[in-house]
XYZ file of C-alpha atoms in Angstrom:
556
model
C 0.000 0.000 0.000
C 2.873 2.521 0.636
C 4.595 1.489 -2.278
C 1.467 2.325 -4.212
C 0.883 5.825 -2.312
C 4.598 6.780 -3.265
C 4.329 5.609 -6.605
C 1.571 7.902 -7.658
C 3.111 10.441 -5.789
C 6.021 10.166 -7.932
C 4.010 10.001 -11.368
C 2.062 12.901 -10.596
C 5.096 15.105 -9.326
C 6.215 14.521 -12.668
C 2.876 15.394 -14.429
C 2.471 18.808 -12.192
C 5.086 20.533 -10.423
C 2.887 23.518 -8.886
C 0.527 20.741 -7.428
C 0.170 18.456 -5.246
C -2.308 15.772 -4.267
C -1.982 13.642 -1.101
C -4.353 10.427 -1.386
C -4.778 8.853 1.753
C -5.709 5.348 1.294
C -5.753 4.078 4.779
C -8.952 5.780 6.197
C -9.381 4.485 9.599
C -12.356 1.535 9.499
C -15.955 3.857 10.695
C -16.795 4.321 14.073
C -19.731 1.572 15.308
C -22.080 3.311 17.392
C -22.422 2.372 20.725
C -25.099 2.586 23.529
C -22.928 5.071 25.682
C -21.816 7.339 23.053
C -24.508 9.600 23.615
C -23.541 9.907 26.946
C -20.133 10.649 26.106
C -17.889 13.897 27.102
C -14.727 15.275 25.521
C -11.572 13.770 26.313
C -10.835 15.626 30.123
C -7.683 17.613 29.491
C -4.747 17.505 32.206
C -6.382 18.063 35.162
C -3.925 20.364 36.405
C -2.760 23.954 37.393
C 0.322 25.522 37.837
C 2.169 28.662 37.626
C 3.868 31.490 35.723
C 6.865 30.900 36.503
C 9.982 33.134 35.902
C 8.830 35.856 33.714
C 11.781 37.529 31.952
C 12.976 37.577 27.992
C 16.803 37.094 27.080
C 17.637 39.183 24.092
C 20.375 36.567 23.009
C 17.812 34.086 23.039
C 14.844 35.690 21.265
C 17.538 36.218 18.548
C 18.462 32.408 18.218
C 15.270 31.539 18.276
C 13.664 33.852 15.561
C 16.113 32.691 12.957
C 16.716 29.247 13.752
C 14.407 26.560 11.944
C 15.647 23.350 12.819
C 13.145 21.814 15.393
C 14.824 21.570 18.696
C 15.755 17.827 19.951
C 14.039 16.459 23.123
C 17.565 15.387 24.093
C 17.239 17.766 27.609
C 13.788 16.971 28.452
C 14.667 13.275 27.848
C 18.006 13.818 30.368
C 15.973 14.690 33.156
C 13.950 11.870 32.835
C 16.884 9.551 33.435
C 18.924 11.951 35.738
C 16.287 11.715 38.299
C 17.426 8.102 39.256
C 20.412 7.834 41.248
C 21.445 5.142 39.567
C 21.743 7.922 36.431
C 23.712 10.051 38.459
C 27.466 11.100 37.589
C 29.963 9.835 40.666
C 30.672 13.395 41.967
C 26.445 14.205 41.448
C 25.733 10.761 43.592
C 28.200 11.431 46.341
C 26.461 15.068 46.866
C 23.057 13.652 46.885
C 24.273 11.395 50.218
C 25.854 13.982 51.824
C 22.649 15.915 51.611
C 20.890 13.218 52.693
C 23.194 12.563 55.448
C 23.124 16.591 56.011
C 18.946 16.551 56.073
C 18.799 13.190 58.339
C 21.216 14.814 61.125
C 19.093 17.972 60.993
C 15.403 15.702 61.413
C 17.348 14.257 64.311
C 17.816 17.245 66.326
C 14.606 18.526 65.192
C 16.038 21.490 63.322
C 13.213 21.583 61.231
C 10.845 21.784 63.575
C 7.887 24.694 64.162
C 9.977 26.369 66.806
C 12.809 28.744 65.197
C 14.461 28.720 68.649
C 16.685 25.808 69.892
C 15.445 25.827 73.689
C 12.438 25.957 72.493
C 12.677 22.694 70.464
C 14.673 21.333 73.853
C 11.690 21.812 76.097
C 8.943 18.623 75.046
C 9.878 17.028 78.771
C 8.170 20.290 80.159
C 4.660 19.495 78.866
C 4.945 15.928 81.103
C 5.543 17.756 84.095
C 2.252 20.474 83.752
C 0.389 17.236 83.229
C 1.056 15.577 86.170
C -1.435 16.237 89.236
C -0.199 18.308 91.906
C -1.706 19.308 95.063
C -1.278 22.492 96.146
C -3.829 24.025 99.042
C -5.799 27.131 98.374
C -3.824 29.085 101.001
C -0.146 28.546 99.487
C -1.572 29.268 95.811
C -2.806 32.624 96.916
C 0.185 33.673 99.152
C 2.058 32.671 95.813
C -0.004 34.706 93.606
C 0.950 37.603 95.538
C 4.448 37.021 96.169
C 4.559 36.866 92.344
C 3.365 39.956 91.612
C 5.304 41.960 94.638
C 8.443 40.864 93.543
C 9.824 40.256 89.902
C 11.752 36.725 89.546
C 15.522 36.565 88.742
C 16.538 35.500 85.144
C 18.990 32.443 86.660
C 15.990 31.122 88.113
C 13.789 30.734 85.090
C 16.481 28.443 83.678
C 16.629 26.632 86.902
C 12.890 26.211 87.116
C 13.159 23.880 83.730
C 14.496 21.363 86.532
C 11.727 20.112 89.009
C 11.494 22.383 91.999
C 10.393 21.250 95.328
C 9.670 22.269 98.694
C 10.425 20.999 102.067
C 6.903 19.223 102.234
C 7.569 17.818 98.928
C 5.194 20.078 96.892
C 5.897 22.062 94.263
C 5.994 25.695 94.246
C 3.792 27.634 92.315
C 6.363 29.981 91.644
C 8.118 26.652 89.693
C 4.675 25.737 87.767
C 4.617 29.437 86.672
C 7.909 29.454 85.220
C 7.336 26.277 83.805
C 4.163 27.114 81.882
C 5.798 30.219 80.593
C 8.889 28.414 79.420
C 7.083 25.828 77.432
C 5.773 26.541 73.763
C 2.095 26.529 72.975
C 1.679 22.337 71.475
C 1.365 22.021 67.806
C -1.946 21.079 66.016
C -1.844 17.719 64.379
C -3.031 18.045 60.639
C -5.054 14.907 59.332
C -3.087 15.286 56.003
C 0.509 15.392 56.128
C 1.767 17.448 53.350
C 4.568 19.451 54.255
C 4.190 19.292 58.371
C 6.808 17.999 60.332
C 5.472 15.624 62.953
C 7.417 16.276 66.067
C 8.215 13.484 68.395
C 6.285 13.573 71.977
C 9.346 12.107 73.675
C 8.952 11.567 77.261
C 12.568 11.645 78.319
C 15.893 13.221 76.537
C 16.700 9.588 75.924
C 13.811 8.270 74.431
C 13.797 11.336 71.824
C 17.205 10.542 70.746
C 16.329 7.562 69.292
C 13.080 9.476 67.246
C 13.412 11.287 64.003
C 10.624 13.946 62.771
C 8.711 13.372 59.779
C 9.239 16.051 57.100
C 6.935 16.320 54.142
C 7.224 18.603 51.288
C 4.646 18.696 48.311
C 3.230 15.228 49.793
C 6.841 13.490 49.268
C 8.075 12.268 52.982
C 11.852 13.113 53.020
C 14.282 10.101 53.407
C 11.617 7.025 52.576
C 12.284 6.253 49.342
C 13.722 7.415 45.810
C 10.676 10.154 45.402
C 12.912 11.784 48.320
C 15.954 11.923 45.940
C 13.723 13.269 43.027
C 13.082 16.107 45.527
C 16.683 16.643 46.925
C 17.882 16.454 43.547
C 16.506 19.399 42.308
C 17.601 21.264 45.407
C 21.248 20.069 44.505
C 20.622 21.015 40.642
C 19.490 24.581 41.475
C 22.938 24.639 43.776
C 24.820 23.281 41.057
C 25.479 20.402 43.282
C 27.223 22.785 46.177
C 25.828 20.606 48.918
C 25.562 23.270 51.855
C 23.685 26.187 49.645
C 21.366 22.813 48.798
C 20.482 21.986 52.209
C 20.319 25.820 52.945
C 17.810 25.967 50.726
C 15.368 23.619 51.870
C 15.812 24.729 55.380
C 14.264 28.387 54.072
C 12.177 26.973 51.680
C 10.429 24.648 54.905
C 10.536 28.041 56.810
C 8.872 30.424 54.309
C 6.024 27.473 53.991
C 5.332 26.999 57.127
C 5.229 31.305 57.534
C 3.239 31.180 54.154
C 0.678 28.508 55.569
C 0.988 26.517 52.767
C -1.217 23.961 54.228
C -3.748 26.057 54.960
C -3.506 28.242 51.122
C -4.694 24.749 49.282
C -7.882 24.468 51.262
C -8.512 28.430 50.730
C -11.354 29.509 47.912
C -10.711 32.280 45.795
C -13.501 32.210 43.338
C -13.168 31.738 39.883
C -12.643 35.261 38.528
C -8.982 34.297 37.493
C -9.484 30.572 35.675
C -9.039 31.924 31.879
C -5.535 33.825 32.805
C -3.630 30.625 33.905
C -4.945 27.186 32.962
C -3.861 23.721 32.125
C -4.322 21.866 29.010
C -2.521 19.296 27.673
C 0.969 17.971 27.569
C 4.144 18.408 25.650
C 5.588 15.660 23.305
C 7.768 14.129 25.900
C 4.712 14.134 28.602
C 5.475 17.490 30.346
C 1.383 18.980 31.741
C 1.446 22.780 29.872
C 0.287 26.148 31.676
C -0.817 28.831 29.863
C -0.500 31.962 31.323
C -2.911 34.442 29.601
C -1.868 38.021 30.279
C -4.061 40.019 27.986
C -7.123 39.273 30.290
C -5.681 41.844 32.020
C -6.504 44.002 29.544
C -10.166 43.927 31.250
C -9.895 47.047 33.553
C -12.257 45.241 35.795
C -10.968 42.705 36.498
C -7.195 44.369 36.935
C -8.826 46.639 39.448
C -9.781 43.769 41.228
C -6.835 41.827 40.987
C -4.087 44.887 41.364
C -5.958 47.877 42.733
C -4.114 47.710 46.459
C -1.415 45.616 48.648
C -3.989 43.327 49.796
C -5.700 42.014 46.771
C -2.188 42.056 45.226
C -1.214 39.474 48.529
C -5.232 37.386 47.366
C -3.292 37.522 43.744
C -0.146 36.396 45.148
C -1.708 33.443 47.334
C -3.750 32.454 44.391
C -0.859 32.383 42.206
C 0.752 29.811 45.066
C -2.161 27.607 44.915
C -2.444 26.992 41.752
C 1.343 26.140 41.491
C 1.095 23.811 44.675
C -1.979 21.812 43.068
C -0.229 21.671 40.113
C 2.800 19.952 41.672
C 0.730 17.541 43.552
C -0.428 16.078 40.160
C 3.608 15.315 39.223
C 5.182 12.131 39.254
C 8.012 12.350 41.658
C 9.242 8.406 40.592
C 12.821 8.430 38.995
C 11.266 7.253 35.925
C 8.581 10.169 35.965
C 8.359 13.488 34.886
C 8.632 16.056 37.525
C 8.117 19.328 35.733
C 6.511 21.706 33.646
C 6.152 23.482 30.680
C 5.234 27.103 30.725
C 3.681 29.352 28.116
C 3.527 32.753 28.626
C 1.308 34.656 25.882
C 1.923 38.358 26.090
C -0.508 38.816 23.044
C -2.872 42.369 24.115
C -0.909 42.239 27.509
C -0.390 45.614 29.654
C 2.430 47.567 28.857
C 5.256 48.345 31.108
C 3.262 51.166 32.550
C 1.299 48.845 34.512
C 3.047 48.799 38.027
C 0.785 47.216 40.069
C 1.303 44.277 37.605
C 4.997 44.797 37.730
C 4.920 44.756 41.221
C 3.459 41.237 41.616
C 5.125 39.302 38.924
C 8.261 41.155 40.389
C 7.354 39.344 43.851
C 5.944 36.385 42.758
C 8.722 35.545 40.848
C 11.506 35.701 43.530
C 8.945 33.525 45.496
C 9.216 30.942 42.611
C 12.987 30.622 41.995
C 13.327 30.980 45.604
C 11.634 27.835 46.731
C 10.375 26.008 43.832
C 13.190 24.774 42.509
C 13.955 22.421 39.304
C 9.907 22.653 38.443
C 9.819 24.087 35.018
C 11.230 22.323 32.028
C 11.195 24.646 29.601
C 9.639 28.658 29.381
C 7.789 29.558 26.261
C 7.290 32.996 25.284
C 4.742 33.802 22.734
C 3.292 36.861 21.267
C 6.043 39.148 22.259
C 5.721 42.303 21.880
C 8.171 45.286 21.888
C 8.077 46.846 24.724
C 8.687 43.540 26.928
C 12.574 43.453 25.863
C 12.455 46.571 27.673
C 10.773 44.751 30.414
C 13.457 42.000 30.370
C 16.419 44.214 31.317
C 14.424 45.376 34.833
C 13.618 41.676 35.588
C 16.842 39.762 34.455
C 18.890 40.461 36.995
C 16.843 38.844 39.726
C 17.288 35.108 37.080
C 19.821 32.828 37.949
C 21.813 31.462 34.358
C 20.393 28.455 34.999
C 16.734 29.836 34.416
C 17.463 32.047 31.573
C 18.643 28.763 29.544
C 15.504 27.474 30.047
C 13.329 30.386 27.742
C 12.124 30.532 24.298
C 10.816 33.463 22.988
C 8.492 33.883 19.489
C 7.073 36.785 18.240
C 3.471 36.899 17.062
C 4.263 35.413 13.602
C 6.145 32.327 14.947
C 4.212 31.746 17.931
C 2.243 28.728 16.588
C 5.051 27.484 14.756
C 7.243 27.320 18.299
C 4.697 25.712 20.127
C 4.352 23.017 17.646
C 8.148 22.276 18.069
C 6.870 21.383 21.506
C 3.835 20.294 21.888
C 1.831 17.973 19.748
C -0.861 20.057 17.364
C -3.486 17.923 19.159
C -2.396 18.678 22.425
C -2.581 22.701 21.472
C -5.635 24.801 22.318
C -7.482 26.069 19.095
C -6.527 29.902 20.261
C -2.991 28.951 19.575
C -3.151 27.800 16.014
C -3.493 23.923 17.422
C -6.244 21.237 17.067
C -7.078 20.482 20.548
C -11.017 21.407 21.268
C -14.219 19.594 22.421
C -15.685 17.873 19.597
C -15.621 14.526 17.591
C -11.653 14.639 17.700
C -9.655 13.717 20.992
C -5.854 14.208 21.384
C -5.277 10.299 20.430
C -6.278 11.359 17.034
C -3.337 11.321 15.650
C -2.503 14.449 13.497
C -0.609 14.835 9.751
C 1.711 17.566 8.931
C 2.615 18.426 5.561
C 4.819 21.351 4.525
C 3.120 23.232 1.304
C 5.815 25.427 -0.975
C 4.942 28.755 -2.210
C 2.227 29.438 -5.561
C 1.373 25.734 -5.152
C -1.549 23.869 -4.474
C -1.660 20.769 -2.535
C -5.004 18.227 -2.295
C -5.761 15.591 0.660
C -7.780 12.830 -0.378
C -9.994 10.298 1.897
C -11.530 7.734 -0.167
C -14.869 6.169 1.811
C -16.221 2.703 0.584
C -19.456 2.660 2.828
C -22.530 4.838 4.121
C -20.841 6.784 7.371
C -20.376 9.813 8.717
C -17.154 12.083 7.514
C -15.519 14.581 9.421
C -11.915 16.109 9.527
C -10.420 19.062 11.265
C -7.499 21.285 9.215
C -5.427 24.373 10.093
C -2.737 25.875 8.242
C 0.149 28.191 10.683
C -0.178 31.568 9.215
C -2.975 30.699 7.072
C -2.979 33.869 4.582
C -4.423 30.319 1.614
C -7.945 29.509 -0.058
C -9.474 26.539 0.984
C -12.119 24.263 -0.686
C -13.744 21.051 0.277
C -15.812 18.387 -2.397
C -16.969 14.714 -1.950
C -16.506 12.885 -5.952
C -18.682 9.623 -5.588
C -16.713 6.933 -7.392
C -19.620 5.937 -9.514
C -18.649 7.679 -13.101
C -22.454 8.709 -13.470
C -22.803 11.055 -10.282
C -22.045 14.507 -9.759
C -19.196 16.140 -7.581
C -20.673 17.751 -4.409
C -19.125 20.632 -3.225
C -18.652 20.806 0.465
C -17.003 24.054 0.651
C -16.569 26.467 -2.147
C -13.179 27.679 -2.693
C -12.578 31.050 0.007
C -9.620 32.818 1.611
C -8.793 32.820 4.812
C -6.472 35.366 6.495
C -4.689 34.620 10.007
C -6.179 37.767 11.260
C -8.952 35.495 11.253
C -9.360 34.073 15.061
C -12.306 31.978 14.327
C -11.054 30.397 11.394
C -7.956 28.997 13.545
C -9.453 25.559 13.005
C -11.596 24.228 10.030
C -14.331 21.748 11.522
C -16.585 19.932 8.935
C -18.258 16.861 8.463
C -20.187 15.524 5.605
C -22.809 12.646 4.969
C -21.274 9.880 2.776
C -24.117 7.742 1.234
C -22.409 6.096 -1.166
C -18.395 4.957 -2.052
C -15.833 7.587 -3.104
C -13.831 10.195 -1.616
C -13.814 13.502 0.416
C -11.042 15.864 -1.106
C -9.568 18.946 0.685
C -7.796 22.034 -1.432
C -5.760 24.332 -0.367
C -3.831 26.478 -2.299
C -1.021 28.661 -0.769
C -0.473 31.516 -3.228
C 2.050 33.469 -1.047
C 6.087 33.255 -1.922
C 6.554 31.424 2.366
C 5.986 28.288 2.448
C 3.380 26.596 4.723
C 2.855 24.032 7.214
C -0.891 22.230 6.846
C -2.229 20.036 9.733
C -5.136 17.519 9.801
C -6.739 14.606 10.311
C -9.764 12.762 9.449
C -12.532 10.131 10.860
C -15.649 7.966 9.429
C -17.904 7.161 12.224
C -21.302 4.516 10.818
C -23.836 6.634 13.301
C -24.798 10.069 12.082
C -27.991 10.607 13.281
């Protein structure tokens, strides 16, 4: 059959140089209808949020990118996937990753990463045995206490001796001792039903039973130190360290402190409303698995809605904490297994977004953005930039500085006429929202229909043909990047009696165009022949056509 397909490809590239005439002979088999199909939804898209990460354009790189055309190779994206295992690791990268471990378990074993940022604090669990414990004191000696208390202020050296039991002659304490002792001894923790990212601290009821216990430290629902999700997580500490073992571990010490100060725990079970769902969403994934966020800026555009978003400090904090959320829910969804993917692809469309004048806006992605590089390390794979406009080179130069190397590497920025094209070199066309130049909407098609590609030179005219041997349903789905080419659709029954029916006459379409991002048609087949789609690209660029096509028996 492919012998067949390329031979009359050959023949007729001989015949007709200006055009072209794809025949596609293996039509998937029609759809049979089944009971549930009316009760059938789209394909659910990946069920997951996350965030706009670092924000900032490299000149350099919007440069390379621009001009280069070769497709870039998944080599990176494919390194991480194997890095993550230990086993993967380089002998210098393998030996850090055990002294950080070694560094994290010493620091769980004298509770340094407890809720208590002072050491005595941390010290003082035995304390809480000794309020328990019943004492009997009579009325009389509690109220001469009370006033001795307040008559005369206690010395500092006896606070610290009052963490020792103190007792009188008749045995009893003092309440002068249960005073100090209740003022010495932390307010107990709350025990959360989830652990996420608590640390569970160890009721020890002597000094030497607690040497023996080690806290529990979660972060982003990954328990430190159980298994080889832990080294996923340590690993990209280490990687945004460049493997420097001590700024690794001093990282996740501040990253555990500003969560526990943030209430991240508390942030994922907050509800703020969904007036900010169409400027960052999820959908899809990239070739090599990565979920995608899109991060919409021109809704902000909508004065409304900026004035609620940016309009003072504390709905800029509400924007902030949102932001947070959606990245924490987002990472909760990753696979954290050596042999899983454990980041992100961004893309950041700047089409109709505020200029630089906006500094309320500046002002958040300014703070939200040191938040993200700060203690969210290692989450984004790659940053795609589309829609650029002029101004935000300007933009780049006030942000930059605050980017580590490392992240810079990561960008790719497109202008508005190669936007598309970049994200295809990406993501799959199926797996790209319609807005974006992509085929990915709710309809007949899901993203495991697979998609063709075929490049169309300039002044020529290139035809896609389905034949259909049976009574069914036809539908197909094209989009051309740029567009700016006529497009026609016809059904030719293969009996030599019957007339051609013209689906759709011949008609331009420009790529100023939104709606006509995707062609979606369908046509009723009641007898054998074949469904043939024109287009003809009369511009001097060449063009890059994708579509694909489906039978289905039920129509009604």
């Amino acid at each position: 059959m492919a012998e067949e397909v390329k031979k009359t490809a050959q023949e007729q590239s001989k015949c007709v140089e200006s055009e072209e005439v794809a025949v596609v002979t293996d039509v998937p088999e029609p759809e049979k209808p089944t009971m549930e199909e009316s009760l059938l939804v789209p394909e659910p898209e990946f069920p997951l949020h996350s965030n706009a990460c670092d924000e900032s354009v490299n000149l350099e790189t919007l440069m390379i990118v621009e001009n280069v055309e070769k497709p870039p190779q998944a080599d990176a994206v494919k390194k991480e996937i194997t890095i993550n295992a230990s086993s993967k690791l380089s002998e210098n990268e393998k030996k850090a990753l055990e002294e950080l471990k070694q560094l994290v378990r010493e620091a769980l074993n004298r509770h340094e990463f407890g809720i208590s940022s002072s050491p005595k604090e941390e010290t003082k669990p035995v304390m809480v045995e000794e309020e328990k414990k019943p004492i009997n004191v009579e009325p009389e000696v509690e109220k001469d206490s009370k006033e001795e208390i307040e008559k005369d202020s206690i010395p500092e050296d006896l606070i610290e001796e009052n963490e020792k039991t103190v007792v009188d002659d008749d045995g009893a304490k003092t309440l002068e001792a249960i005073e100090e002792t209740i003022v010495a001894i932390p307010a107990p923790i709350p025990s959360e039903e989830k652990p996420q990212d608590t640390v569970n601290l160890c009721n020890a009821k002597s000094p030497q039973s607690s040497l023996n216990q080690v806290d529990e430290l979660y972060i982003w629902g990954v328990k430190l130190l159980e298994d080889e999700k832990s080294d996923v997580i340590l690993l990209k500490f280490l990687r945004a360290r460049d493997f420097k073992v001590k700024d690794a571990f001093s990282m996740i010490k501040n990253t555990l402190r500003w969560r526990k100060e943030f209430g991240i725990d508390q942030l994922l079970e907050e509800d703020f409303g969904s007036d900010l769902e169409r400027v960052v969403f999820m959908h899809g994934c990239s070739k090599e698995g990565n979920p995608v966020c899109y991060n919409v800026y021109g809704e902000f555009q909508n004065k409304e809605l900026y004035q609620r978003t940016f309009s003072d400090e504390q709905k800029r904090q509400k924007f902030l904490r949102w932001r947070i959320q959606f990245l924490e829910k987002s990472i909760r969804k990753l696979d954290f297994s050596p042999c899983g993917l454990s980041t992100i692809i961004q893309v950041n469309d700047l089409k109709n977004s505020p200029g630089p004048n906006k500094w309320e806006l500046r002002q958040a992605t300014k703070q939200a953005l040191q938040l993200f590089q700060d203690n969210y390390p290692e989450f984004v794979a790659k940053q795609v930039f589309i829609n650029v406009p002029w101004w935000y080179l300007a933009l780049n130069k006030m942000i930059s500085p605050f980017l580590t190397q490392r992240t810079k590497s990561k960008f790719v920025v497109a202008g508005p006429s190669r936007s598309t094209e970049t994200l295809f070199k990406y993501i799959a066309a199926e797996q790209v929202p319609t807005q974006y130049g992509g085929l990915s909407k709710d309809g007949d098609f899901g993203t495991a229909d697979s998609v063709t590609e075929i490049i169309l030179k300039p002044s020529a005219k290139h035809i896609v043909e389905f034949p259909v041997n049976q009574v069914c349903l036809a539908s197909w789905e094209i989009t051309v990047v740029g567009w700016e080419v006529s497009y026609g659709a016809e059904f030719a029954p293969s009996a030599e009696d019957e007339y051609t029916v013209i689906i759709q006459k011949m008609r331009k379409i420009h790529s100023t165009q939104d709606q006509e991002h995707v062609i979606s048609d369908s046509f009723k087949v009641e007898e054998p022949g074949k469904v043939a789609l024109t287009i003809d690209n009369p511009t001097s660029k060449k063009k890059k056509i994708l579509y694909r096509f489906k039978t289905k028996l039920s129509f009604e």
